[in-house]
Short mmCIF file of C-alpha atoms in Angstrom, two decimals:
data_model
loop_
_atom_site.label_atom_id
_atom_site.label_comp_id
_atom_site.label_asym_id
_atom_site.label_seq_id
_atom_site.Cartn_x
_atom_site.Cartn_y
_atom_site.Cartn_z
CA ASP A 75 167.68 24.86 44.60
CA ARG A 76 164.57 23.65 42.83
CA LYS A 77 162.24 25.58 45.05
CA LYS A 78 163.91 28.75 44.44
CA GLU A 79 163.97 28.03 40.51
CA ARG A 80 160.06 27.37 40.57
CA GLU A 81 159.60 30.88 42.51
CA ARG A 82 161.75 32.59 40.08
CA GLU A 83 160.09 31.13 37.02
CA SER A 84 156.64 32.16 38.36
CA PHE A 85 157.70 35.90 38.10
CA GLU A 86 159.11 35.48 34.31
CA VAL A 87 157.16 37.26 31.55
CA GLY A 88 155.19 34.86 29.76
CA SER A 89 154.95 32.52 32.31
CA PRO A 90 151.66 30.76 33.12
CA MET A 91 151.20 33.04 36.28
CA ALA A 92 151.83 36.10 34.31
CA ALA A 93 149.25 35.08 31.59
CA ALA A 94 146.61 34.04 34.37
CA LYS A 95 147.09 37.46 35.94
CA ALA A 96 146.70 39.13 32.57
CA GLY A 97 143.39 37.46 32.28
CA ILE A 98 142.18 38.35 35.57
CA LEU A 99 143.12 41.93 35.64
CA PRO A 100 142.34 43.29 32.03
CA TRP A 101 142.20 46.90 33.28
CA LEU A 102 145.82 47.17 34.57
CA ILE A 103 148.02 47.88 31.59
CA PRO A 104 151.54 48.64 31.37
CA SER A 105 153.08 52.25 30.85
CA SER A 106 153.60 53.46 27.25
CA SER A 107 157.15 52.51 27.91
CA ALA A 108 156.85 48.84 28.46
CA THR A 109 157.06 46.37 25.71
CA SER A 110 158.27 43.12 27.48
CA SER A 111 155.05 42.30 29.69
CA PRO A 112 151.36 42.83 29.91
CA LEU A 113 151.72 43.72 33.46
CA PHE A 114 155.05 45.17 34.17
CA SER A 115 157.28 48.06 32.71
CA ALA A 116 160.91 47.48 32.22
CA ALA A 117 161.92 50.74 33.82
CA VAL A 118 160.34 53.95 34.65
CA LYS A 119 162.69 56.84 35.52
CA LEU A 120 161.71 58.94 38.48
CA PRO A 121 163.55 61.83 39.86
CA GLY A 122 164.86 61.66 43.23
CA VAL A 123 168.02 60.98 45.28
CA TRP A 124 169.43 58.50 47.87
CA ARG A 125 172.45 58.39 49.82
CA VAL A 126 174.54 55.22 49.92
CA ARG A 127 176.82 55.58 53.22
CA GLY A 128 179.53 53.17 54.50
CA ARG A 129 180.28 51.34 51.15
CA LYS A 130 183.23 51.64 48.99
CA ALA A 131 182.59 55.49 48.49
CA GLU A 132 179.68 57.73 49.11
CA LYS A 133 177.62 58.24 46.00
CA ASP A 134 174.38 59.50 45.02
CA VAL A 135 171.68 57.01 43.92
CA SER A 136 169.05 58.70 41.56
CA VAL A 137 165.72 57.21 42.18
CA SER A 138 164.04 55.40 39.17
CA VAL A 139 161.36 52.88 39.52
CA ALA A 140 162.61 49.39 38.00
CA PHE A 141 160.78 46.06 37.82
CA ASN A 142 162.32 42.65 38.45
CA PRO A 143 160.03 40.01 36.82
CA SER A 144 162.74 37.20 37.27
CA GLY A 145 162.33 37.60 41.03
CA ASN A 146 166.19 37.49 41.57
CA PHE A 147 167.15 39.95 44.15
CA ASP A 148 170.88 39.41 44.06
CA ILE A 149 171.58 42.72 42.55
CA SER A 150 174.75 44.70 43.08
CA ALA A 151 174.24 48.11 44.57
CA PHE A 152 176.68 49.64 42.21
CA ASP A 153 176.56 47.83 38.83
CA SER A 154 179.78 49.21 37.80
CA HIS A 155 180.07 47.14 35.03
CA ASP A 156 177.41 48.97 33.06
CA ASP A 157 176.97 52.76 33.26
CA THR A 158 174.81 53.32 30.01
CA ASP A 159 171.46 53.08 31.68
CA LYS A 160 172.03 55.08 34.93
CA VAL A 161 169.14 57.24 35.70
CA GLU A 162 169.28 60.77 35.31
CA PRO A 163 170.17 63.22 38.25
CA PRO A 164 167.28 64.26 40.56
CA MET A 165 165.04 67.33 40.23
CA PRO A 166 164.95 69.84 43.12
CA PRO A 167 161.95 69.88 45.53
CA THR A 168 159.03 71.92 44.25
CA SER A 169 159.15 75.44 45.55
CA GLY A 170 156.79 76.17 48.57
CA ARG A 171 155.94 72.46 49.15
CA TYR A 172 154.73 71.37 52.48
CA GLU A 173 158.07 70.08 54.29
CA VAL A 174 157.54 67.33 56.84
CA VAL A 175 160.68 66.95 59.09
CA ILE A 176 160.89 63.86 61.28
CA ASP A 177 163.66 62.64 63.37
CA ASN A 178 164.76 59.65 65.68
CA ASP A 179 162.59 60.67 68.57
CA SER A 180 159.40 60.99 66.24
CA ILE A 181 160.04 57.84 64.48
CA GLN A 182 160.71 55.79 67.72
CA ARG A 183 157.38 57.19 69.27
CA LEU A 184 155.35 56.63 66.00
CA ASP A 185 154.65 60.30 66.35
CA LEU A 186 152.81 61.69 63.35
CA SER A 187 152.41 65.29 64.93
CA PRO A 188 155.43 66.51 62.58
CA PHE A 189 153.35 65.73 59.62
CA GLN A 190 150.05 67.16 61.07
CA THR A 191 151.98 70.33 62.16
CA ALA A 192 153.56 70.95 58.71
CA THR A 193 150.63 70.35 56.66
CA GLY A 194 147.66 71.32 58.78
CA ILE A 195 146.11 67.90 58.14
CA THR A 196 145.09 66.98 61.58
CA SER A 197 142.68 63.97 60.73
CA PRO A 198 141.89 62.04 57.35
CA SER A 199 138.61 63.95 57.02
CA SER A 200 140.00 67.45 57.41
CA ALA A 201 142.11 67.04 54.10
CA ASP A 202 140.88 68.96 50.89
CA PRO A 203 143.02 67.58 48.08
CA ARG A 204 142.61 70.75 46.08
CA GLU A 205 144.74 72.70 48.81
CA TYR A 206 147.58 70.25 48.40
CA LEU A 207 147.81 69.15 44.79
CA ASP A 208 149.56 72.35 43.45
CA ARG A 209 152.19 72.74 46.60
CA SER A 210 152.57 69.12 47.10
CA ILE A 211 154.31 67.32 50.34
CA GLY A 212 157.82 66.25 50.83
CA PHE A 213 159.87 64.59 53.56
CA THR A 214 163.12 65.42 55.40
CA ILE A 215 164.38 62.45 57.43
CA ASN A 216 167.03 63.66 60.01
CA TYR A 217 167.98 59.87 61.07
CA ARG A 218 170.95 59.47 63.30
CA ARG A 219 172.45 55.93 62.71
CA GLU A 220 173.87 54.16 65.73
CA ASP A 221 176.74 52.87 63.61
CA ALA A 222 178.12 55.63 61.16
CA GLY A 223 179.20 52.87 59.04
CA ASP A 224 175.90 51.11 58.65
CA PRO A 225 175.37 50.87 54.86
CA ARG A 226 171.67 50.63 54.88
CA GLU A 227 169.39 52.96 53.25
CA LEU A 228 166.74 54.86 55.13
CA SER A 229 164.06 52.67 53.60
CA GLU A 230 165.95 49.62 55.05
CA TYR A 231 165.56 50.73 58.69
CA PRO A 232 162.54 48.81 60.11
CA ASP A 233 161.72 51.64 62.78
CA ILE A 234 161.60 54.43 59.89
CA ARG A 235 159.30 52.03 57.52
CA LEU A 236 157.15 51.37 60.65
CA TRP A 237 156.56 55.13 60.98
CA PHE A 238 155.54 55.48 57.28
CA VAL A 239 153.46 52.56 57.62
CA ARG A 240 151.53 54.27 60.39
CA LEU A 241 151.20 57.23 58.30
CA ASP A 242 149.88 55.57 55.52
CA ALA A 243 147.32 53.55 57.48
CA MET A 244 146.14 57.07 58.77
CA TYR A 245 146.30 58.78 55.50
CA PRO A 246 145.94 56.26 52.78
CA TRP A 247 145.52 58.77 50.00
CA LEU A 248 148.73 60.62 50.77
CA PRO A 249 150.91 59.43 47.77
CA LEU A 250 148.58 61.65 45.58
CA LEU A 251 150.00 64.65 47.38
CA LEU A 252 153.42 64.07 47.22
CA ASP A 253 156.19 65.90 45.26
CA TRP A 254 156.32 63.49 42.53
CA ARG A 255 158.97 65.22 40.26
CA ALA A 256 161.43 65.39 43.40
CA GLY A 257 161.03 61.51 43.90
CA GLU A 258 158.87 61.61 46.97
CA LEU A 259 156.50 59.23 45.49
CA ALA A 260 159.30 56.50 44.81
CA ARG A 261 160.76 57.24 48.21
CA TYR A 262 157.36 56.69 49.72
CA ALA A 263 156.43 53.57 48.01
CA ALA A 264 159.92 52.36 49.18
CA MET A 265 159.19 52.44 52.61
CA LEU A 266 156.26 50.32 52.01
CA VAL A 267 157.07 47.97 49.20
CA PRO A 268 159.98 45.25 49.17
CA HIS A 269 162.77 46.50 47.06
CA GLN A 270 166.48 46.55 46.45
CA MET A 271 168.66 49.64 45.52
CA SER A 272 170.93 49.80 42.50
CA LEU A 273 173.07 52.49 41.15
CA ARG A 274 172.31 51.70 37.70
CA MET A 275 168.47 50.83 38.14
CA GLY A 276 167.53 52.92 40.97
CA VAL A 277 164.81 51.42 43.37
CA VAL A 278 164.25 47.89 42.07
CA PHE A 279 160.74 46.76 43.45
CA ASN A 280 159.05 43.58 43.83
CA PRO A 281 156.63 43.47 40.93
CA GLU A 282 153.82 41.66 42.74
CA ALA A 283 154.29 43.79 45.96
CA LEU A 284 154.15 47.10 43.78
CA GLU A 285 151.32 45.85 41.75
CA LEU A 286 149.26 45.46 44.87
CA PHE A 287 150.33 48.80 46.47
CA VAL A 288 149.44 50.71 43.35
CA MET A 289 145.94 48.97 42.94
CA SER A 290 145.30 49.59 46.45
CA LYS A 291 145.91 53.35 46.11
CA VAL A 292 143.82 53.40 43.02
CA PHE A 293 140.87 52.11 44.94
CA VAL A 294 141.48 54.83 47.86
CA VAL A 295 142.56 57.79 45.66
CA TYR A 296 139.65 57.68 42.96
CA PRO A 297 136.65 57.79 45.22
CA TRP A 298 138.44 60.26 47.41
CA LEU A 299 138.92 62.68 44.64
CA LYS A 300 135.31 62.26 43.54
CA ARG A 301 133.89 62.85 47.11
CA HIS A 302 135.71 66.03 47.11
CA ALA A 303 134.50 67.02 43.51
CA VAL A 304 138.22 67.36 42.16
CA PRO A 305 138.11 67.76 38.39
CA LYS A 306 139.44 64.78 36.29
CA PRO A 307 139.73 62.22 38.83
CA ARG A 308 140.57 59.63 36.66
CA LEU A 309 143.30 61.33 34.95
CA LYS A 310 144.79 62.31 38.34
CA THR A 311 144.67 58.59 39.57
CA SER A 312 145.91 57.43 36.35
CA ASP A 313 149.02 59.88 36.52
CA MET A 314 149.81 58.60 40.00
CA ALA A 315 149.92 55.00 38.80
CA ARG A 316 151.81 55.71 35.68
CA MET A 317 154.47 57.44 37.75
CA LEU A 318 155.04 53.97 39.25
CA GLY A 319 154.86 52.28 35.92
CA PHE A 320 151.28 51.25 35.69
CA GLY A 321 148.59 52.22 33.25
CA ILE A 322 145.11 51.93 34.48
CA GLY A 323 142.19 51.33 32.04
CA ASP A 324 138.83 52.92 31.99
CA GLN A 325 137.21 49.44 32.64
CA LEU A 326 138.53 49.70 36.44
CA PHE A 327 137.13 53.10 36.94
CA ASP A 328 133.85 51.94 35.55
CA LEU A 329 133.56 49.04 37.95
CA ILE A 330 134.49 51.19 40.79
CA ASP A 331 131.60 53.80 39.72
CA GLN A 332 129.25 50.92 39.16
CA TYR A 333 129.78 49.56 42.64
CA ASP A 334 129.53 53.03 44.25
CA LEU A 335 126.30 53.71 42.33
CA GLN A 336 124.91 50.41 43.54
CA THR A 337 125.95 51.10 47.19
CA THR A 338 124.28 54.54 46.96
CA THR A 339 121.02 53.18 45.61
CA ASP A 340 120.67 50.25 48.14
CA SER A 341 121.29 52.83 50.97
CA LEU A 342 118.36 54.90 49.88
#
């Protein structure tokens, strides 16, 4: 109908909304692989693995990060008509990473103690990023489905997503410490950002929702790294954003630094 058509056009590359956003956010630039839009990459491949259950056959869905500027979420999960752009197989987890294991019980009770026990991070202030950047953190989700034929992915279960929402609210800088190369950042983002699954494209995120997620994490992670005197905080923050398909310009970091400086000066 006409309403859906207008919403779809609002996402299209080159639309007035896209142009306005490009002017409002000059510091947000696309990944180097992007050529079609001033804000969105076409696709950024990220290792990882998802299991599709209860459909025609069990298949592994390798995780990539893809954007859908058209706003059309009628995407086939299998896309069997075109196999040319399927994402690469996942990389294995980083050796020695902190492994957080959660199950139905901890999920239903919104119990974050499995994370705290596995990582030793008992409160947001107790974490030193330098202790976790090299080893990284990953998740094992042992979730028993009530219906064995339920085709939904783990990121499509409301109770699992709610557990991750609480975790993210408690530790908003956590994406920086995840095992990126094994796909943990994409899996984590999928718990918090609207998306669809596709065998060919991987995780297809809502572009505006992903943009807001990335920017909110930049505003959290960069000052957090600076407070802990971690070397090259801009580079580490930019690397995190780039893993989700966004490049962050120095102008944004300059604005953050200026605000922090003014806040410090005013408080003296």
